[in-house]
Short mmCIF file of C-alpha atoms in Angstrom, two decimals:
data_model
loop_
_atom_site.label_atom_id
_atom_site.label_comp_id
_atom_site.label_asym_id
_atom_site.label_seq_id
_atom_site.Cartn_x
_atom_site.Cartn_y
_atom_site.Cartn_z
CA MET S 792 -0.07 0.07 -0.06
CA SER S 793 1.41 3.41 -1.03
CA GLU S 794 2.09 6.05 1.58
CA LEU S 795 -0.81 8.24 -0.08
CA GLU S 796 -3.30 5.43 0.77
CA GLU S 797 -1.95 5.00 4.16
CA GLU S 798 -2.78 8.63 5.02
CA PRO S 799 -5.98 9.25 7.00
CA LEU S 800 -8.57 10.99 5.26
CA PRO S 801 -9.47 14.60 6.78
CA ALA S 802 -12.58 14.80 9.03
CA LEU S 803 -15.79 15.95 7.22
CA ASP S 804 -18.37 18.12 8.42
CA LEU S 805 -21.33 15.79 8.76
CA ARG S 806 -23.84 18.57 7.66
CA LEU S 807 -22.12 18.03 4.47
CA THR S 808 -23.32 14.53 4.08
CA ALA S 809 -26.74 15.77 4.28
CA GLU S 810 -26.73 17.75 1.17
CA ASN S 811 -30.20 17.78 -0.16
CA LEU S 812 -30.25 16.46 -3.93
CA GLU S 813 -33.35 18.50 -4.70
CA ASP S 814 -31.85 21.75 -3.65
CA LEU S 815 -28.88 20.91 -5.36
CA TYR S 816 -30.83 20.38 -8.60
CA GLU S 817 -32.97 23.57 -7.99
CA TYR S 818 -30.41 26.03 -7.02
CA ALA S 819 -27.31 25.08 -8.85
CA PRO S 820 -25.13 27.90 -10.28
CA CYS S 821 -26.39 26.89 -13.88
CA GLY S 822 -29.81 26.37 -15.44
CA TYR S 823 -31.15 22.70 -15.91
CA CYS S 824 -34.15 21.62 -17.82
CA SER S 825 -35.23 18.46 -19.42
CA CYS S 826 -37.44 18.21 -22.64
CA LEU S 827 -39.12 15.83 -24.79
CA PRO S 828 -37.40 14.91 -28.18
CA ASP S 829 -39.44 17.71 -30.01
CA GLY S 830 -38.33 20.24 -27.48
CA THR S 831 -41.58 20.27 -25.16
CA LEU S 832 -40.23 21.62 -21.85
CA VAL S 833 -41.03 18.75 -18.78
CA LYS S 834 -38.71 19.96 -16.16
CA LEU S 835 -36.81 23.28 -15.10
CA ASN S 836 -34.62 24.14 -12.14
CA GLN S 837 -35.16 27.20 -10.10
CA THR S 838 -32.30 28.68 -11.22
CA LEU S 839 -32.96 28.83 -15.17
CA LEU S 840 -36.67 29.88 -13.88
CA GLY S 841 -35.05 32.68 -12.04
CA TRP S 842 -33.21 33.84 -15.19
CA LEU S 843 -36.27 33.46 -17.29
CA GLY S 844 -38.76 35.29 -15.23
CA TYR S 845 -41.47 32.69 -15.79
CA SER S 846 -43.24 30.69 -13.38
CA ARG S 847 -42.68 26.57 -13.60
CA GLU S 848 -46.52 26.36 -14.72
CA GLU S 849 -46.20 28.72 -17.53
CA LEU S 850 -43.45 26.73 -19.25
CA VAL S 851 -43.98 22.99 -18.34
CA ALA S 852 -45.76 21.22 -20.85
CA ARG S 853 -46.59 24.43 -22.60
CA ARG S 854 -43.47 25.72 -24.16
CA CYS S 855 -40.71 24.32 -25.92
CA LEU S 856 -36.99 24.77 -25.31
CA GLN S 857 -36.67 26.54 -28.74
CA ASP S 858 -39.18 28.88 -27.75
CA LEU S 859 -37.06 30.25 -25.02
CA LEU S 860 -34.42 31.30 -27.90
CA THR S 861 -34.04 34.07 -30.07
CA VAL S 862 -35.26 33.66 -33.71
CA GLY S 863 -31.70 33.23 -34.89
CA GLY S 864 -31.22 30.60 -32.22
CA ARG S 865 -34.50 28.79 -32.61
CA LEU S 866 -33.43 28.33 -36.22
CA HIS S 867 -29.95 26.99 -35.30
CA TYR S 868 -31.35 24.58 -32.64
CA GLU S 869 -33.95 23.10 -35.13
CA THR S 870 -31.53 22.79 -38.20
CA TYR S 871 -28.30 21.95 -36.49
CA CYS S 872 -28.37 21.18 -32.67
CA ALA S 873 -31.61 18.78 -32.76
CA PRO S 874 -30.40 16.70 -35.85
CA LEU S 875 -26.84 16.49 -34.30
CA LEU S 876 -28.50 15.22 -30.91
CA LEU S 877 -30.11 12.35 -33.00
CA LEU S 878 -27.06 11.64 -34.53
CA GLN S 879 -24.31 11.59 -31.79
CA ASN S 880 -26.45 11.94 -28.60
CA GLN S 881 -24.96 15.05 -27.43
CA VAL S 882 -23.77 18.52 -28.30
CA LYS S 883 -21.08 20.74 -26.27
CA GLU S 884 -20.82 24.46 -25.61
CA ILE S 885 -23.20 25.85 -28.25
CA SER S 886 -23.65 29.51 -27.64
CA TYR S 887 -27.33 30.95 -27.59
CA GLN S 888 -29.44 33.78 -26.59
CA LEU S 889 -32.15 33.20 -24.03
CA ARG S 890 -35.25 35.48 -24.39
CA LEU S 891 -36.36 36.64 -20.98
CA GLN S 892 -39.89 37.31 -19.94
CA ASN S 893 -39.05 41.10 -19.77
CA GLY S 894 -37.98 41.09 -23.22
CA SER S 895 -34.34 41.24 -22.73
CA THR S 896 -31.61 38.46 -23.64
CA LEU S 897 -29.13 36.34 -21.77
CA PRO S 898 -26.18 34.73 -23.18
CA VAL S 899 -25.72 31.21 -22.46
CA LEU S 900 -23.58 28.24 -23.27
CA MET S 901 -25.65 25.02 -23.78
CA ASN S 902 -24.54 21.52 -23.31
CA ALA S 903 -26.92 18.65 -24.12
CA VAL S 904 -27.40 14.95 -23.67
CA LEU S 905 -30.10 12.84 -25.56
CA LEU S 906 -31.21 9.65 -23.45
CA ARG S 907 -32.85 6.71 -25.17
CA ASP S 908 -35.08 3.97 -24.05
CA THR S 909 -34.42 0.12 -24.12
CA ASN S 910 -35.36 0.06 -27.74
CA GLY S 911 -32.98 2.84 -28.72
CA GLN S 912 -35.80 5.29 -29.17
CA PRO S 913 -35.33 9.24 -28.03
CA LEU S 914 -36.84 9.40 -24.73
CA VAL S 915 -35.40 12.85 -23.21
CA VAL S 916 -33.11 15.64 -23.55
CA ARG S 917 -31.18 16.97 -20.36
CA VAL S 918 -29.94 20.28 -21.12
CA THR S 919 -27.39 22.42 -18.87
CA LEU S 920 -27.23 26.13 -19.42
CA PHE S 921 -24.24 28.34 -18.26
CA ASP S 922 -24.58 32.30 -17.92
CA ILE S 923 -21.89 33.50 -19.99
CA THR S 924 -22.68 37.43 -19.60
CA ASP S 925 -19.27 38.45 -18.28
CA ARG S 926 -17.59 36.06 -20.71
CA ARG S 927 -19.45 37.85 -23.49
CA LYS S 928 -18.67 41.38 -22.05
CA TYR S 929 -14.86 40.19 -21.93
CA GLU S 930 -15.10 38.88 -25.48
CA GLN S 931 -16.63 42.13 -26.88
CA GLU S 932 -13.94 44.23 -24.83
CA LEU S 933 -11.24 41.99 -26.51
CA LEU S 934 -12.97 42.54 -30.07
CA ARG S 935 -13.17 46.26 -29.26
CA ALA S 936 -9.55 46.28 -28.25
CA LYS S 937 -8.54 44.45 -31.25
CA ALA S 938 -10.50 46.60 -33.76
CA GLU S 939 -8.75 49.62 -31.94
CA ALA S 940 -5.55 48.22 -32.32
CA GLU S 941 -6.11 47.29 -35.84
CA VAL S 942 -7.05 51.00 -36.72
CA GLN S 943 -4.10 52.19 -34.45
CA GLY S 944 -1.79 49.89 -36.59
CA GLU S 945 -3.15 51.19 -39.89
CA GLN S 946 -2.72 54.95 -38.46
CA LEU S 947 0.70 54.01 -37.37
CA ALA S 948 1.45 52.37 -40.67
CA ARG S 949 0.30 55.44 -42.65
CA ALA S 950 2.48 57.50 -40.48
CA ASN S 951 5.44 55.38 -40.84
CA GLU S 952 4.77 55.87 -44.74
CA LEU S 953 4.47 59.41 -44.44
CA LEU S 954 7.69 59.58 -42.35
CA THR S 955 9.48 57.65 -44.80
CA ILE S 956 8.26 59.83 -47.60
CA ARG S 957 9.49 63.07 -45.65
CA ASN S 958 12.83 61.52 -44.77
CA GLU S 959 13.16 60.72 -48.40
CA GLN S 960 12.36 64.29 -49.25
CA LEU S 961 14.53 65.63 -46.49
CA THR S 962 17.50 63.40 -47.82
CA ARG S 963 17.08 64.95 -51.21
CA ILE S 964 16.84 68.36 -50.17
CA ASN S 965 19.73 67.95 -48.02
CA ALA S 966 21.78 66.55 -51.04
CA GLU S 967 20.48 69.59 -53.28
CA LEU S 968 21.54 71.78 -50.67
CA ASP S 969 24.99 70.44 -50.39
CA ASN S 970 25.30 70.50 -54.07
CA PHE S 971 24.26 74.18 -54.10
CA VAL S 972 26.36 75.03 -51.60
CA TYR S 973 29.34 73.29 -52.82
CA THR S 974 28.79 74.91 -56.41
CA ALA S 975 28.23 78.45 -55.20
CA SER S 976 30.99 78.30 -52.94
CA HIS S 977 33.26 76.84 -55.86
CA ASP S 978 32.05 79.24 -58.40
CA LEU S 979 32.63 82.25 -55.76
CA LYS S 980 35.96 81.24 -54.89
CA GLN S 981 37.70 82.40 -58.13
CA PRO S 982 36.05 85.97 -58.29
CA ALA S 983 36.67 86.45 -54.59
CA SER S 984 40.29 85.60 -55.02
CA ASN S 985 40.71 87.87 -58.04
CA MET S 986 38.88 90.67 -55.92
CA LEU S 987 41.52 90.11 -53.15
CA GLY S 988 44.41 90.39 -55.67
CA LEU S 989 43.13 93.33 -57.40
CA PHE S 990 42.50 95.08 -53.98
CA GLU S 991 46.22 94.45 -52.99
CA GLU S 992 47.48 95.83 -56.47
CA LEU S 993 45.11 98.87 -55.71
CA LYS S 994 46.46 99.53 -52.27
CA GLN S 995 50.17 99.62 -53.61
CA THR S 996 49.30 102.09 -56.59
CA ILE S 997 46.72 104.38 -55.26
CA THR S 998 47.44 107.01 -52.57
CA PHE S 999 44.47 108.30 -50.55
CA HIS S 1000 44.26 111.42 -48.92
CA ASP S 1001 41.22 111.10 -46.77
CA PRO S 1002 42.09 110.56 -43.10
CA GLN S 1003 39.49 107.95 -42.84
CA ALA S 1004 40.58 106.11 -45.92
CA ASP S 1005 43.15 103.94 -43.81
CA LYS S 1006 40.44 102.42 -41.58
CA MET S 1007 38.11 101.88 -44.49
CA VAL S 1008 40.74 100.08 -46.56
CA THR S 1009 41.55 98.03 -43.50
CA MET S 1010 37.90 97.10 -43.18
CA PHE S 1011 37.41 96.21 -46.81
CA ASP S 1012 40.55 94.18 -46.54
CA GLU S 1013 39.40 92.19 -43.49
CA SER S 1014 35.75 91.64 -45.18
CA LEU S 1015 37.52 90.43 -48.23
CA HIS S 1016 39.37 87.74 -46.42
CA GLN S 1017 36.55 87.00 -44.31
CA MET S 1018 34.50 86.29 -47.59
CA LEU S 1019 37.25 84.23 -48.94
CA SER S 1020 37.44 82.42 -45.66
CA THR S 1021 33.87 81.44 -45.41
CA ILE S 1022 33.79 80.32 -48.90
CA GLU S 1023 36.58 77.94 -48.45
CA GLU S 1024 35.09 76.82 -45.23
CA LEU S 1025 31.80 76.10 -46.76
CA THR S 1026 33.52 74.18 -49.71
CA MET S 1027 35.56 72.07 -47.02
CA LEU S 1028 32.21 71.30 -45.07
CA VAL S 1029 30.55 69.99 -47.99
CA GLN S 1030 33.62 67.93 -48.98
CA ARG S 1031 34.21 66.42 -45.43
CA GLN S 1032 30.69 65.34 -45.17
CA ARG S 1033 30.94 63.48 -48.63
CA GLN S 1034 34.16 62.01 -47.77
CA LEU S 1035 32.80 60.59 -44.30
CA GLU S 1036 29.92 58.74 -46.41
CA GLN S 1037 32.76 56.60 -47.58
CA VAL S 1038 34.83 56.02 -44.34
CA PRO S 1039 34.71 52.87 -42.43
CA LEU S 1040 34.27 52.93 -38.86
CA GLU S 1041 37.08 51.89 -36.49
CA ALA S 1042 37.83 51.46 -32.74
CA ILE S 1043 39.81 54.47 -31.94
CA GLU S 1044 41.92 54.93 -28.60
CA LEU S 1045 40.77 58.10 -27.33
CA ARG S 1046 43.89 59.41 -25.10
CA PRO S 1047 46.59 59.65 -27.95
CA PHE S 1048 43.89 60.74 -30.38
CA ALA S 1049 43.06 63.66 -28.06
CA GLU S 1050 46.59 64.46 -27.28
CA GLU S 1051 47.51 64.66 -30.74
CA ILE S 1052 44.65 67.38 -31.48
CA ILE S 1053 45.82 69.22 -28.40
CA ARG S 1054 49.51 69.45 -29.56
CA SER S 1055 48.20 70.87 -33.06
CA LEU S 1056 46.26 73.62 -31.19
CA GLN S 1057 49.19 74.40 -28.86
CA PRO S 1058 52.37 74.12 -31.07
CA GLY S 1059 55.66 74.75 -29.41
CA THR S 1060 56.64 73.89 -26.00
CA THR S 1061 54.85 76.45 -23.78
CA SER S 1062 51.18 75.54 -23.29
CA THR S 1063 48.61 78.38 -22.96
CA ALA S 1064 45.92 76.17 -21.33
CA ASP S 1065 45.20 73.19 -19.22
CA PHE S 1066 43.79 70.13 -20.57
CA THR S 1067 42.47 67.19 -18.40
CA LEU S 1068 41.61 63.83 -20.04
CA ASP S 1069 39.86 60.97 -18.52
CA PHE S 1070 38.83 58.06 -20.74
CA GLU S 1071 39.17 55.36 -18.05
CA ALA S 1072 35.34 54.43 -18.20
CA ALA S 1073 35.43 54.30 -22.12
CA PRO S 1074 39.08 54.20 -23.47
CA THR S 1075 37.87 53.40 -27.28
CA LEU S 1076 35.40 54.76 -29.39
CA ARG S 1077 33.92 53.19 -32.72
CA ILE S 1078 33.60 55.86 -35.30
CA THR S 1079 35.19 57.33 -38.48
CA ARG S 1080 38.55 58.80 -37.63
CA THR S 1081 37.86 61.95 -39.70
CA GLY S 1082 34.54 62.70 -38.18
CA LEU S 1083 35.90 62.25 -34.39
CA HIS S 1084 38.89 64.50 -35.47
CA SER S 1085 36.33 67.27 -36.83
CA MET S 1086 34.25 67.00 -33.56
CA LEU S 1087 37.05 67.18 -31.00
CA PHE S 1088 39.24 69.56 -32.98
CA ASN S 1089 36.23 72.23 -33.42
CA LEU S 1090 34.97 71.92 -29.69
CA LEU S 1091 38.66 72.10 -28.19
CA SER S 1092 39.48 74.99 -30.64
CA ASN S 1093 36.30 76.82 -29.39
CA ALA S 1094 37.09 76.17 -25.64
CA LEU S 1095 40.36 77.98 -26.38
CA LYS S 1096 39.05 80.76 -28.58
CA TYR S 1097 36.12 81.64 -26.38
CA SER S 1098 38.23 81.49 -23.22
CA GLU S 1099 37.21 84.13 -20.58
CA PRO S 1100 39.58 87.25 -20.44
CA GLY S 1101 42.11 87.16 -17.44
CA ARG S 1102 41.73 83.21 -16.63
CA ARG S 1103 43.72 80.47 -17.75
CA PRO S 1104 41.78 78.05 -19.89
CA HIS S 1105 41.28 74.65 -18.63
CA VAL S 1106 39.45 71.99 -20.74
CA TRP S 1107 38.17 68.79 -19.38
CA VAL S 1108 37.52 65.79 -21.81
CA SER S 1109 36.09 62.54 -20.48
CA THR S 1110 33.95 59.55 -21.53
CA THR S 1111 31.07 58.00 -19.67
CA PRO S 1112 29.50 54.77 -20.52
CA ALA S 1113 25.59 54.82 -20.57
CA ASP S 1114 22.70 52.21 -22.00
CA LYS S 1115 24.11 51.08 -25.27
CA GLU S 1116 25.88 54.21 -25.95
CA VAL S 1117 29.03 56.37 -24.92
CA VAL S 1118 28.80 59.83 -24.02
CA LEU S 1119 32.05 61.84 -24.78
CA SER S 1120 32.13 65.18 -23.03
CA VAL S 1121 33.97 68.34 -23.57
CA ARG S 1122 33.77 71.05 -20.65
CA ASP S 1123 35.50 74.26 -20.44
CA ASN S 1124 35.80 77.31 -18.08
CA GLY S 1125 35.38 79.89 -20.70
CA ARG S 1126 32.74 82.69 -21.42
CA GLY S 1127 29.71 80.52 -21.39
CA LEU S 1128 26.36 81.28 -23.44
CA ASP S 1129 23.08 82.33 -22.33
CA LEU S 1130 21.14 79.12 -23.60
CA GLU S 1131 17.80 80.54 -22.85
CA ARG S 1132 18.54 83.28 -25.60
CA HIS S 1133 20.59 81.51 -28.12
CA GLY S 1134 19.85 77.66 -27.35
CA HIS S 1135 17.62 77.38 -30.58
CA ASP S 1136 20.30 78.85 -32.66
CA LEU S 1137 23.30 77.20 -31.46
CA PHE S 1138 23.93 74.68 -34.05
CA GLN S 1139 22.47 76.90 -37.06
CA LEU S 1140 24.85 77.84 -40.04
CA PHE S 1141 26.77 81.10 -39.39
CA ARG S 1142 25.20 81.74 -36.08
CA ARG S 1143 28.02 83.77 -33.87
CA PHE S 1144 27.42 84.82 -30.30
CA HIS S 1145 30.65 86.56 -29.54
CA PRO S 1146 31.36 89.01 -32.27
CA GLU S 1147 34.16 90.16 -30.52
CA VAL S 1148 36.01 86.93 -31.35
CA VAL S 1149 36.99 86.14 -34.99
CA GLY S 1150 35.02 83.01 -36.63
CA SER S 1151 32.95 81.84 -39.34
CA GLY S 1152 29.95 80.35 -37.33
CA ILE S 1153 30.55 76.91 -39.17
CA GLY S 1154 32.32 74.84 -36.26
CA LEU S 1155 29.25 73.85 -34.14
CA TYR S 1156 27.12 73.51 -37.26
CA LEU S 1157 29.65 70.90 -38.50
CA VAL S 1158 30.15 69.13 -35.23
CA ASN S 1159 26.19 68.57 -34.79
CA ARG S 1160 25.79 67.26 -38.49
CA LEU S 1161 28.63 64.85 -37.76
CA VAL S 1162 27.03 63.67 -34.44
CA HIS S 1163 23.90 62.89 -36.25
CA GLN S 1164 25.52 61.39 -39.22
CA ALA S 1165 27.18 59.10 -36.51
CA GLY S 1166 23.68 58.21 -35.18
CA GLY S 1167 24.17 60.18 -32.12
CA ARG S 1168 22.97 63.21 -30.37
CA ILE S 1169 24.41 66.23 -28.38
CA GLU S 1170 23.30 68.15 -25.25
CA VAL S 1171 24.76 71.39 -24.05
CA GLU S 1172 25.20 73.03 -20.54
CA SER S 1173 26.33 76.36 -20.21
CA THR S 1174 26.57 79.44 -17.62
CA VAL S 1175 27.57 82.71 -18.93
CA GLY S 1176 31.04 83.52 -17.48
CA GLU S 1177 31.53 80.27 -16.07
CA GLY S 1178 31.93 77.91 -19.08
CA THR S 1179 30.20 75.37 -21.36
CA ALA S 1180 29.76 71.49 -21.54
CA PHE S 1181 29.04 69.61 -24.60
CA HIS S 1182 27.87 66.08 -24.01
CA ILE S 1183 28.13 64.06 -27.26
CA HIS S 1184 25.62 60.50 -26.99
CA LEU S 1185 27.15 58.09 -29.50
CA PRO S 1186 25.92 54.60 -30.04
CA THR S 1187 28.31 51.65 -29.18
#
């Protein structure tokens, strides 16, 4: 004998053994009824009568089971359910709607068994009905949610399609703008160079007697040089972006890379600024070499160019690993920016915020485009008179 068989049975409340079978039938949590093979009702329990709202006398021997169903349910019972009962003596989980005495309906799930006499002739049909109101509400809610999801899916698909079209348009427009900028700068470069040469000759052959002439000549000369410099930088900008599209990614060790850029910014043996490098958290970065060089060179040169007068420049460069990305940060103690005033124009082409410092307004624009081209984003923190920090988020 197994251990399970040897275990003593738990003590039973003797009141449970006195359960009234008639009450169990009458007040079961489901509806019971019995009917003749033609559907004439011969017995119903009190649960079913309570659902229907009829008395026993109104239904027994006076109504048929199919009379309790809606028109569609009655047609289904007579053409499908009744023949199936005769064929296989039972049907399971057929959904119907009961017509109640007050005119409303009740969704039920029907199971039925056909009993036969000793001669095999149909004798009586025993029917069990389960109230599925809550289940029907749940199913309807699921269908509604599914319909809403399908509508949202279609809307999302249309939005994605529109976004794809917009992206293609923007890509085409950007390419056309780049071509325009490159062509315009290329075509303007030679005339601007000719103007500069002619002006140099003019300064040597003509004598100006106006006391303001020297100042005007100097201003005109500076403007010519600035125009030529801008044209050259625009040409370089487009060329560099085109080159980067063909340059492969590589794992770059950041410390020697940054130190090389710093040496190029501070030629000679005397340093004019302090640099603190911290790449311990992420010593390498997978990116195009020329793209990273342009980013760091522009940010580091800006940190030196826009240093606070009377304060020795100090620049901190570091990396921080984040979720599926690396944050490359460049922070300085320079003049800083009023981001509330200039933040939305910070990366626009030709935008300059310290006119007293010579510049073209191209550097930050180039940095921003290179960061986006690498699949990243850039954040800026700045306080006027204290310094600026650029945080470049790049995918790993």
